[in-house]
Amino acid sequence: MAIPVMKPLLGEAEAAAVAEAVRSGWVAQGPRVAAFEKAFAERVGAGHGVAVSSCTTGLHLCLHLLGVGPGDDVVVPSLSFIASANAVRYCGANPVFADVDPVTGNLTAETVKAALTERTKAVMVVHQAGVPADIPAIRAVAGEVPVVEDAACAAGSTLHGRPVGSGALLAAWSFHPRKLITTGEGGMVTTDDAEWATRLRRLREHGMSVSAADRHASGGAVVESYVETAFNYRMTDVQAAMGLVQLDRLDGIVKQRRELAASYHDLLAPHGLSAVTDPAHGTTNFQSFWVMLPESAPGLPEVLAALAARGVSARRGIMAAHLEPAYEGHPHGPLAVTERIALRSVILPLHHELTDDDQRLVVSALVEAVGG
Ligand SMILES: *Cc1c(COP(=O)(O)O)cnc(C)c1O
């Protein structure tokens, strides 16, 4: 049995909450979604939460809300899950790839500044693998250009002593099982702006003037109208029921992941291997634990194969969109740091059932694989 790279923490409480939602007879977007929105927004320090079907659809809604369209540029890291750049393309706009910091893997004020153009309509900053990006510094160089935060991986991370999401113009979150808390599929947009939240609720639900839940609650006497062309990006109450239980687990999950990451750091240090860590401006939830391969190490495929042979299910590091066929021929400037991280890093197993022995085995297999 291989050591998996990630494992969602799901228990009887989630099963019971889902069963209760089913028994209630209300399975579409309803009271549980509303409760999850409120609880999640509170936890990340935002005024409003708008639940959606995924982080990807949440990012699309954020850009659509800001009026991003054909002819516009949006600055985005190539070093991210491909959904970040794809959301820009959904709007018919042009992703402008900016390079990242070698230690955090995130956009910085300098790399964003270098990528701004006269056509820049928005900047999308990713808190990559849970490591907080320095949003205030980036907003300072972006000026009037709005900054959208791809916080897919960042629930439970902190920035300048506050939760990531606190003070964000717009932040999009993911509840895919590869993240710290899950609803199967699912996402959330958070913002402090009440008018934006209202428009986002309409945009996720076909542009309806009255939500289906409110119309039902009113006894069906209200006739809705469709005030703009929009989307069906709703979350279900079955998912939200799970989300509410998962949210209660978040602090414990973060604490345990940080302890496991500290053990990895202790085991890796004697071998001179450098791994993701807290930046000066915040703390990470260690959504992914990535390690840079030394110069002398074999190629990434060989390293992953060697780890697999020892029963360790590692992954290539964070991907780079511009290296994928979908972005072939897409113009971009030099992305040296992005390419180094994408091609020369590995993600090690990190989940709640990982034992001391597992961690020792993972590190010994890695040290052997890199030829140390
Ligand atoms: C996982 C992830 C997404 C996509 O989230 P979904 O909820 O699966 O749509 C977007 N951006 C980043 C950085 C991610 O890690």
PDB file of N, CA, C and O in Angstrom, residues 269-323:
ATOM      1  N   ALA A 269      16.497  18.793   6.709  1.00  0.00           N
ATOM      2  CA  ALA A 269      17.580  19.757   6.913  1.00  0.00           C
ATOM      3  C   ALA A 269      18.978  19.142   6.830  1.00  0.00           C
ATOM      4  O   ALA A 269      19.845  19.687   6.131  1.00  0.00           O
ATOM      5  N   PRO A 270      19.228  17.989   7.498  1.00  0.00           N
ATOM      6  CA  PRO A 270      20.589  17.423   7.438  1.00  0.00           C
ATOM      7  C   PRO A 270      21.036  17.080   6.020  1.00  0.00           C
ATOM      8  O   PRO A 270      22.228  16.939   5.760  1.00  0.00           O
ATOM      9  N   HIS A 271      20.081  16.940   5.090  1.00  0.00           N
ATOM     10  CA  HIS A 271      20.419  16.572   3.706  1.00  0.00           C
ATOM     11  C   HIS A 271      20.480  17.785   2.787  1.00  0.00           C
ATOM     12  O   HIS A 271      20.635  17.647   1.567  1.00  0.00           O
ATOM     13  N   GLY A 272      20.332  18.977   3.366  1.00  0.00           N
ATOM     14  CA  GLY A 272      20.438  20.202   2.577  1.00  0.00           C
ATOM     15  C   GLY A 272      19.309  20.379   1.579  1.00  0.00           C
ATOM     16  O   GLY A 272      19.450  21.109   0.600  1.00  0.00           O
ATOM     17  N   LEU A 273      18.171  19.705   1.831  1.00  0.00           N
ATOM     18  CA  LEU A 273      17.028  19.845   0.911  1.00  0.00           C
ATOM     19  C   LEU A 273      16.113  20.963   1.404  1.00  0.00           C
ATOM     20  O   LEU A 273      15.756  21.005   2.583  1.00  0.00           O
ATOM     21  N   SER A 274      15.758  21.884   0.499  1.00  0.00           N
ATOM     22  CA  SER A 274      14.939  23.013   0.946  1.00  0.00           C
ATOM     23  C   SER A 274      13.483  22.814   0.548  1.00  0.00           C
ATOM     24  O   SER A 274      13.163  22.365  -0.559  1.00  0.00           O
ATOM     25  N   ALA A 275      12.612  23.150   1.493  1.00  0.00           N
ATOM     26  CA  ALA A 275      11.177  22.891   1.325  1.00  0.00           C
ATOM     27  C   ALA A 275      10.394  24.162   1.616  1.00  0.00           C
ATOM     28  O   ALA A 275      10.895  25.091   2.240  1.00  0.00           O
ATOM     29  N   VAL A 276       9.142  24.164   1.168  1.00  0.00           N
ATOM     30  CA  VAL A 276       8.250  25.301   1.391  1.00  0.00           C
ATOM     31  C   VAL A 276       8.133  25.581   2.888  1.00  0.00           C
ATOM     32  O   VAL A 276       8.114  24.660   3.712  1.00  0.00           O
ATOM     33  N   THR A 277       8.074  26.868   3.227  1.00  0.00           N
ATOM     34  CA  THR A 277       8.001  27.258   4.632  1.00  0.00           C
ATOM     35  C   THR A 277       7.227  28.568   4.763  1.00  0.00           C
ATOM     36  O   THR A 277       6.791  29.128   3.763  1.00  0.00           O
ATOM     37  N   ASP A 278       7.020  29.035   6.004  1.00  0.00           N
ATOM     38  CA  ASP A 278       6.300  30.300   6.201  1.00  0.00           C
ATOM     39  C   ASP A 278       7.080  31.472   5.602  1.00  0.00           C
ATOM     40  O   ASP A 278       8.280  31.584   5.816  1.00  0.00           O
ATOM     41  N   PRO A 279       6.390  32.382   4.896  1.00  0.00           N
ATOM     42  CA  PRO A 279       7.063  33.610   4.469  1.00  0.00           C
ATOM     43  C   PRO A 279       7.126  34.595   5.638  1.00  0.00           C
ATOM     44  O   PRO A 279       6.481  34.363   6.672  1.00  0.00           O
ATOM     45  N   ALA A 280       7.881  35.689   5.470  1.00  0.00           N
ATOM     46  CA  ALA A 280       8.021  36.674   6.551  1.00  0.00           C
ATOM     47  C   ALA A 280       6.671  37.302   6.905  1.00  0.00           C
ATOM     48  O   ALA A 280       6.444  37.682   8.049  1.00  0.00           O
ATOM     49  N   HIS A 281       5.753  37.388   5.921  1.00  0.00           N
ATOM     50  CA  HIS A 281       4.513  38.154   6.131  1.00  0.00           C
ATOM     51  C   HIS A 281       3.306  37.282   6.518  1.00  0.00           C
ATOM     52  O   HIS A 281       2.173  37.774   6.493  1.00  0.00           O
ATOM     53  N   GLY A 282       3.519  36.017   6.856  1.00  0.00           N
ATOM     54  CA  GLY A 282       2.354  35.217   7.233  1.00  0.00           C
ATOM     55  C   GLY A 282       2.689  33.773   7.540  1.00  0.00           C
ATOM     56  O   GLY A 282       3.856  33.398   7.669  1.00  0.00           O
ATOM     57  N   THR A 283       1.636  32.945   7.652  1.00  0.00           N
ATOM     58  CA  THR A 283       1.823  31.516   7.913  1.00  0.00           C
ATOM     59  C   THR A 283       1.041  30.709   6.886  1.00  0.00           C
ATOM     60  O   THR A 283      -0.049  31.099   6.469  1.00  0.00           O
ATOM     61  N   THR A 284       1.617  29.571   6.501  1.00  0.00           N
ATOM     62  CA  THR A 284       0.941  28.696   5.541  1.00  0.00           C
ATOM     63  C   THR A 284       0.226  27.557   6.258  1.00  0.00           C
ATOM     64  O   THR A 284       0.628  27.147   7.354  1.00  0.00           O
ATOM     65  N   ASN A 285      -0.813  27.038   5.610  1.00  0.00           N
ATOM     66  CA  ASN A 285      -1.509  25.855   6.127  1.00  0.00           C
ATOM     67  C   ASN A 285      -0.880  24.570   5.578  1.00  0.00           C
ATOM     68  O   ASN A 285      -1.383  23.490   5.813  1.00  0.00           O
ATOM     69  N   PHE A 286       0.211  24.710   4.788  1.00  0.00           N
ATOM     70  CA  PHE A 286       0.887  23.567   4.153  1.00  0.00           C
ATOM     71  C   PHE A 286      -0.097  22.690   3.369  1.00  0.00           C
ATOM     72  O   PHE A 286      -0.087  21.463   3.477  1.00  0.00           O
ATOM     73  N   GLN A 287      -0.926  23.317   2.550  1.00  0.00           N
ATOM     74  CA  GLN A 287      -1.856  22.538   1.704  1.00  0.00           C
ATOM     75  C   GLN A 287      -1.073  21.541   0.870  1.00  0.00           C
ATOM     76  O   GLN A 287      -1.504  20.422   0.654  1.00  0.00           O
ATOM     77  N   SER A 288       0.081  21.990   0.342  1.00  0.00           N
ATOM     78  CA  SER A 288       1.003  21.060  -0.324  1.00  0.00           C
ATOM     79  C   SER A 288       2.393  21.293   0.237  1.00  0.00           C
ATOM     80  O   SER A 288       2.791  22.435   0.464  1.00  0.00           O
ATOM     81  N   PHE A 289       3.116  20.203   0.473  1.00  0.00           N
ATOM     82  CA  PHE A 289       4.484  20.322   0.995  1.00  0.00           C
ATOM     83  C   PHE A 289       5.445  20.050  -0.151  1.00  0.00           C
ATOM     84  O   PHE A 289       5.649  18.913  -0.547  1.00  0.00           O
ATOM     85  N   TRP A 290       6.003  21.136  -0.717  1.00  0.00           N
ATOM     86  CA  TRP A 290       6.889  20.930  -1.869  1.00  0.00           C
ATOM     87  C   TRP A 290       8.350  21.158  -1.532  1.00  0.00           C
ATOM     88  O   TRP A 290       8.693  21.972  -0.684  1.00  0.00           O
ATOM     89  N   VAL A 291       9.192  20.354  -2.183  1.00  0.00           N
ATOM     90  CA  VAL A 291      10.636  20.340  -1.939  1.00  0.00           C
ATOM     91  C   VAL A 291      11.340  20.583  -3.271  1.00  0.00           C
ATOM     92  O   VAL A 291      10.970  19.986  -4.289  1.00  0.00           O
ATOM     93  N   MET A 292      12.331  21.469  -3.289  1.00  0.00           N
ATOM     94  CA  MET A 292      13.121  21.692  -4.506  1.00  0.00           C
ATOM     95  C   MET A 292      14.154  20.567  -4.647  1.00  0.00           C
ATOM     96  O   MET A 292      14.794  20.179  -3.672  1.00  0.00           O
ATOM     97  N   LEU A 293      14.301  20.059  -5.856  1.00  0.00           N
ATOM     98  CA  LEU A 293      15.336  19.061  -6.118  1.00  0.00           C
ATOM     99  C   LEU A 293      16.676  19.773  -6.263  1.00  0.00           C
ATOM    100  O   LEU A 293      16.741  20.827  -6.891  1.00  0.00           O
ATOM    101  N   PRO A 294      17.741  19.204  -5.685  1.00  0.00           N
ATOM    102  CA  PRO A 294      19.053  19.833  -5.878  1.00  0.00           C
ATOM    103  C   PRO A 294      19.481  19.746  -7.349  1.00  0.00           C
ATOM    104  O   PRO A 294      19.004  18.884  -8.084  1.00  0.00           O
ATOM    105  N   GLU A 295      20.393  20.655  -7.749  1.00  0.00           N
ATOM    106  CA  GLU A 295      20.895  20.712  -9.138  1.00  0.00           C
ATOM    107  C   GLU A 295      21.360  19.342  -9.633  1.00  0.00           C
ATOM    108  O   GLU A 295      21.133  18.965 -10.780  1.00  0.00           O
ATOM    109  N   SER A 296      22.014  18.622  -8.721  1.00  0.00           N
ATOM    110  CA  SER A 296      22.651  17.357  -9.101  1.00  0.00           C
ATOM    111  C   SER A 296      21.652  16.197  -9.251  1.00  0.00           C
ATOM    112  O   SER A 296      22.019  15.120  -9.720  1.00  0.00           O
ATOM    113  N   ALA A 297      20.397  16.410  -8.846  1.00  0.00           N
ATOM    114  CA  ALA A 297      19.416  15.310  -8.858  1.00  0.00           C
ATOM    115  C   ALA A 297      19.032  14.937 -10.286  1.00  0.00           C
ATOM    116  O   ALA A 297      19.110  15.757 -11.186  1.00  0.00           O
ATOM    117  N   PRO A 298      18.581  13.685 -10.482  1.00  0.00           N
ATOM    118  CA  PRO A 298      18.061  13.306 -11.803  1.00  0.00           C
ATOM    119  C   PRO A 298      16.792  14.098 -12.130  1.00  0.00           C
ATOM    120  O   PRO A 298      16.329  14.895 -11.314  1.00  0.00           O
ATOM    121  N   GLY A 299      16.228  13.831 -13.298  1.00  0.00           N
ATOM    122  CA  GLY A 299      15.003  14.529 -13.709  1.00  0.00           C
ATOM    123  C   GLY A 299      13.810  14.163 -12.838  1.00  0.00           C
ATOM    124  O   GLY A 299      13.801  13.141 -12.157  1.00  0.00           O
ATOM    125  N   LEU A 300      12.791  15.019 -12.892  1.00  0.00           N
ATOM    126  CA  LEU A 300      11.588  14.816 -12.083  1.00  0.00           C
ATOM    127  C   LEU A 300      10.921  13.449 -12.319  1.00  0.00           C
ATOM    128  O   LEU A 300      10.554  12.771 -11.348  1.00  0.00           O
ATOM    129  N   PRO A 301      10.764  13.007 -13.581  1.00  0.00           N
ATOM    130  CA  PRO A 301      10.118  11.696 -13.791  1.00  0.00           C
ATOM    131  C   PRO A 301      10.880  10.560 -13.112  1.00  0.00           C
ATOM    132  O   PRO A 301      10.268   9.653 -12.520  1.00  0.00           O
ATOM    133  N   GLU A 302      12.232  10.619 -13.161  1.00  0.00           N
ATOM    134  CA  GLU A 302      13.046   9.577 -12.514  1.00  0.00           C
ATOM    135  C   GLU A 302      12.847   9.616 -11.002  1.00  0.00           C
ATOM    136  O   GLU A 302      12.732   8.570 -10.349  1.00  0.00           O
ATOM    137  N   VAL A 303      12.819  10.820 -10.436  1.00  0.00           N
ATOM    138  CA  VAL A 303      12.656  10.954  -8.983  1.00  0.00           C
ATOM    139  C   VAL A 303      11.287  10.412  -8.563  1.00  0.00           C
ATOM    140  O   VAL A 303      11.168   9.653  -7.591  1.00  0.00           O
ATOM    141  N   LEU A 304      10.236  10.777  -9.318  1.00  0.00           N
ATOM    142  CA  LEU A 304       8.890  10.302  -8.970  1.00  0.00           C
ATOM    143  C   LEU A 304       8.805   8.782  -9.089  1.00  0.00           C
ATOM    144  O   LEU A 304       8.183   8.119  -8.252  1.00  0.00           O
ATOM    145  N   ALA A 305       9.464   8.232 -10.106  1.00  0.00           N
ATOM    146  CA  ALA A 305       9.453   6.777 -10.296  1.00  0.00           C
ATOM    147  C   ALA A 305      10.176   6.083  -9.149  1.00  0.00           C
ATOM    148  O   ALA A 305       9.714   5.054  -8.640  1.00  0.00           O
ATOM    149  N   ALA A 306      11.311   6.659  -8.724  1.00  0.00           N
ATOM    150  CA  ALA A 306      12.070   6.067  -7.622  1.00  0.00           C
ATOM    151  C   ALA A 306      11.250   6.104  -6.335  1.00  0.00           C
ATOM    152  O   ALA A 306      11.252   5.151  -5.547  1.00  0.00           O
ATOM    153  N   LEU A 307      10.528   7.203  -6.112  1.00  0.00           N
ATOM    154  CA  LEU A 307       9.680   7.313  -4.918  1.00  0.00           C
ATOM    155  C   LEU A 307       8.544   6.290  -4.990  1.00  0.00           C
ATOM    156  O   LEU A 307       8.249   5.607  -4.000  1.00  0.00           O
ATOM    157  N   ALA A 308       7.935   6.165  -6.159  1.00  0.00           N
ATOM    158  CA  ALA A 308       6.825   5.203  -6.328  1.00  0.00           C
ATOM    159  C   ALA A 308       7.312   3.788  -6.049  1.00  0.00           C
ATOM    160  O   ALA A 308       6.602   2.982  -5.436  1.00  0.00           O
ATOM    161  N   ALA A 309       8.550   3.488  -6.459  1.00  0.00           N
ATOM    162  CA  ALA A 309       9.111   2.152  -6.246  1.00  0.00           C
ATOM    163  C   ALA A 309       9.280   1.849  -4.759  1.00  0.00           C
ATOM    164  O   ALA A 309       9.265   0.685  -4.354  1.00  0.00           O
ATOM    165  N   ARG A 310       9.426   2.900  -3.943  1.00  0.00           N
ATOM    166  CA  ARG A 310       9.522   2.711  -2.484  1.00  0.00           C
ATOM    167  C   ARG A 310       8.156   2.850  -1.804  1.00  0.00           C
ATOM    168  O   ARG A 310       8.074   2.964  -0.574  1.00  0.00           O
ATOM    169  N   GLY A 311       7.083   2.932  -2.601  1.00  0.00           N
ATOM    170  CA  GLY A 311       5.737   3.019  -2.022  1.00  0.00           C
ATOM    171  C   GLY A 311       5.345   4.417  -1.594  1.00  0.00           C
ATOM    172  O   GLY A 311       4.486   4.604  -0.735  1.00  0.00           O
ATOM    173  N   VAL A 312       5.968   5.424  -2.208  1.00  0.00           N
ATOM    174  CA  VAL A 312       5.654   6.812  -1.857  1.00  0.00           C
ATOM    175  C   VAL A 312       4.993   7.480  -3.052  1.00  0.00           C
ATOM    176  O   VAL A 312       5.577   7.593  -4.124  1.00  0.00           O
ATOM    177  N   SER A 313       3.746   7.887  -2.849  1.00  0.00           N
ATOM    178  CA  SER A 313       3.004   8.515  -3.933  1.00  0.00           C
ATOM    179  C   SER A 313       3.238  10.024  -3.890  1.00  0.00           C
ATOM    180  O   SER A 313       2.468  10.754  -3.288  1.00  0.00           O
ATOM    181  N   ALA A 314       4.320  10.480  -4.513  1.00  0.00           N
ATOM    182  CA  ALA A 314       4.604  11.921  -4.583  1.00  0.00           C
ATOM    183  C   ALA A 314       4.016  12.461  -5.881  1.00  0.00           C
ATOM    184  O   ALA A 314       3.476  11.719  -6.699  1.00  0.00           O
ATOM    185  N   ARG A 315       4.076  13.770  -6.063  1.00  0.00           N
ATOM    186  CA  ARG A 315       3.555  14.401  -7.282  1.00  0.00           C
ATOM    187  C   ARG A 315       4.580  15.397  -7.796  1.00  0.00           C
ATOM    188  O   ARG A 315       5.383  15.905  -7.028  1.00  0.00           O
ATOM    189  N   ARG A 316       4.476  15.692  -9.112  1.00  0.00           N
ATOM    190  CA  ARG A 316       5.289  16.791  -9.606  1.00  0.00           C
ATOM    191  C   ARG A 316       4.875  18.043  -8.842  1.00  0.00           C
ATOM    192  O   ARG A 316       3.764  18.134  -8.327  1.00  0.00           O
ATOM    193  N   GLY A 317       5.756  19.030  -8.807  1.00  0.00           N
ATOM    194  CA  GLY A 317       5.435  20.258  -8.078  1.00  0.00           C
ATOM    195  C   GLY A 317       4.307  21.005  -8.764  1.00  0.00           C
ATOM    196  O   GLY A 317       3.669  20.512  -9.686  1.00  0.00           O
ATOM    197  N   ILE A 318       4.081  22.211  -8.297  1.00  0.00           N
ATOM    198  CA  ILE A 318       3.020  23.049  -8.864  1.00  0.00           C
ATOM    199  C   ILE A 318       3.248  23.173 -10.371  1.00  0.00           C
ATOM    200  O   ILE A 318       4.373  23.351 -10.828  1.00  0.00           O
ATOM    201  N   MET A 319       2.185  23.053 -11.142  1.00  0.00           N
ATOM    202  CA  MET A 319       2.314  23.093 -12.601  1.00  0.00           C
ATOM    203  C   MET A 319       2.508  24.531 -13.098  1.00  0.00           C
ATOM    204  O   MET A 319       2.288  25.492 -12.370  1.00  0.00           O
ATOM    205  N   ALA A 320       2.916  24.635 -14.351  1.00  0.00           N
ATOM    206  CA  ALA A 320       3.013  25.946 -15.000  1.00  0.00           C
ATOM    207  C   ALA A 320       2.114  25.909 -16.237  1.00  0.00           C
ATOM    208  O   ALA A 320       2.324  25.105 -17.148  1.00  0.00           O
ATOM    209  N   ALA A 321       1.120  26.785 -16.283  1.00  0.00           N
ATOM    210  CA  ALA A 321       0.129  26.757 -17.367  1.00  0.00           C
ATOM    211  C   ALA A 321       0.790  26.933 -18.730  1.00  0.00           C
ATOM    212  O   ALA A 321       0.407  26.280 -19.702  1.00  0.00           O
ATOM    213  N   HIS A 322       1.809  27.810 -18.792  1.00  0.00           N
ATOM    214  CA  HIS A 322       2.382  28.123 -20.108  1.00  0.00           C
ATOM    215  C   HIS A 322       3.147  26.937 -20.705  1.00  0.00           C
ATOM    216  O   HIS A 322       3.482  26.965 -21.886  1.00  0.00           O
ATOM    217  N   LEU A 323       3.410  25.899 -19.912  1.00  0.00           N
ATOM    218  CA  LEU A 323       4.099  24.709 -20.431  1.00  0.00           C
ATOM    219  C   LEU A 323       3.113  23.640 -20.908  1.00  0.00           C
ATOM    220  O   LEU A 323       3.521  22.591 -21.392  1.00  0.00           O
TER     221      LEU A 323
END
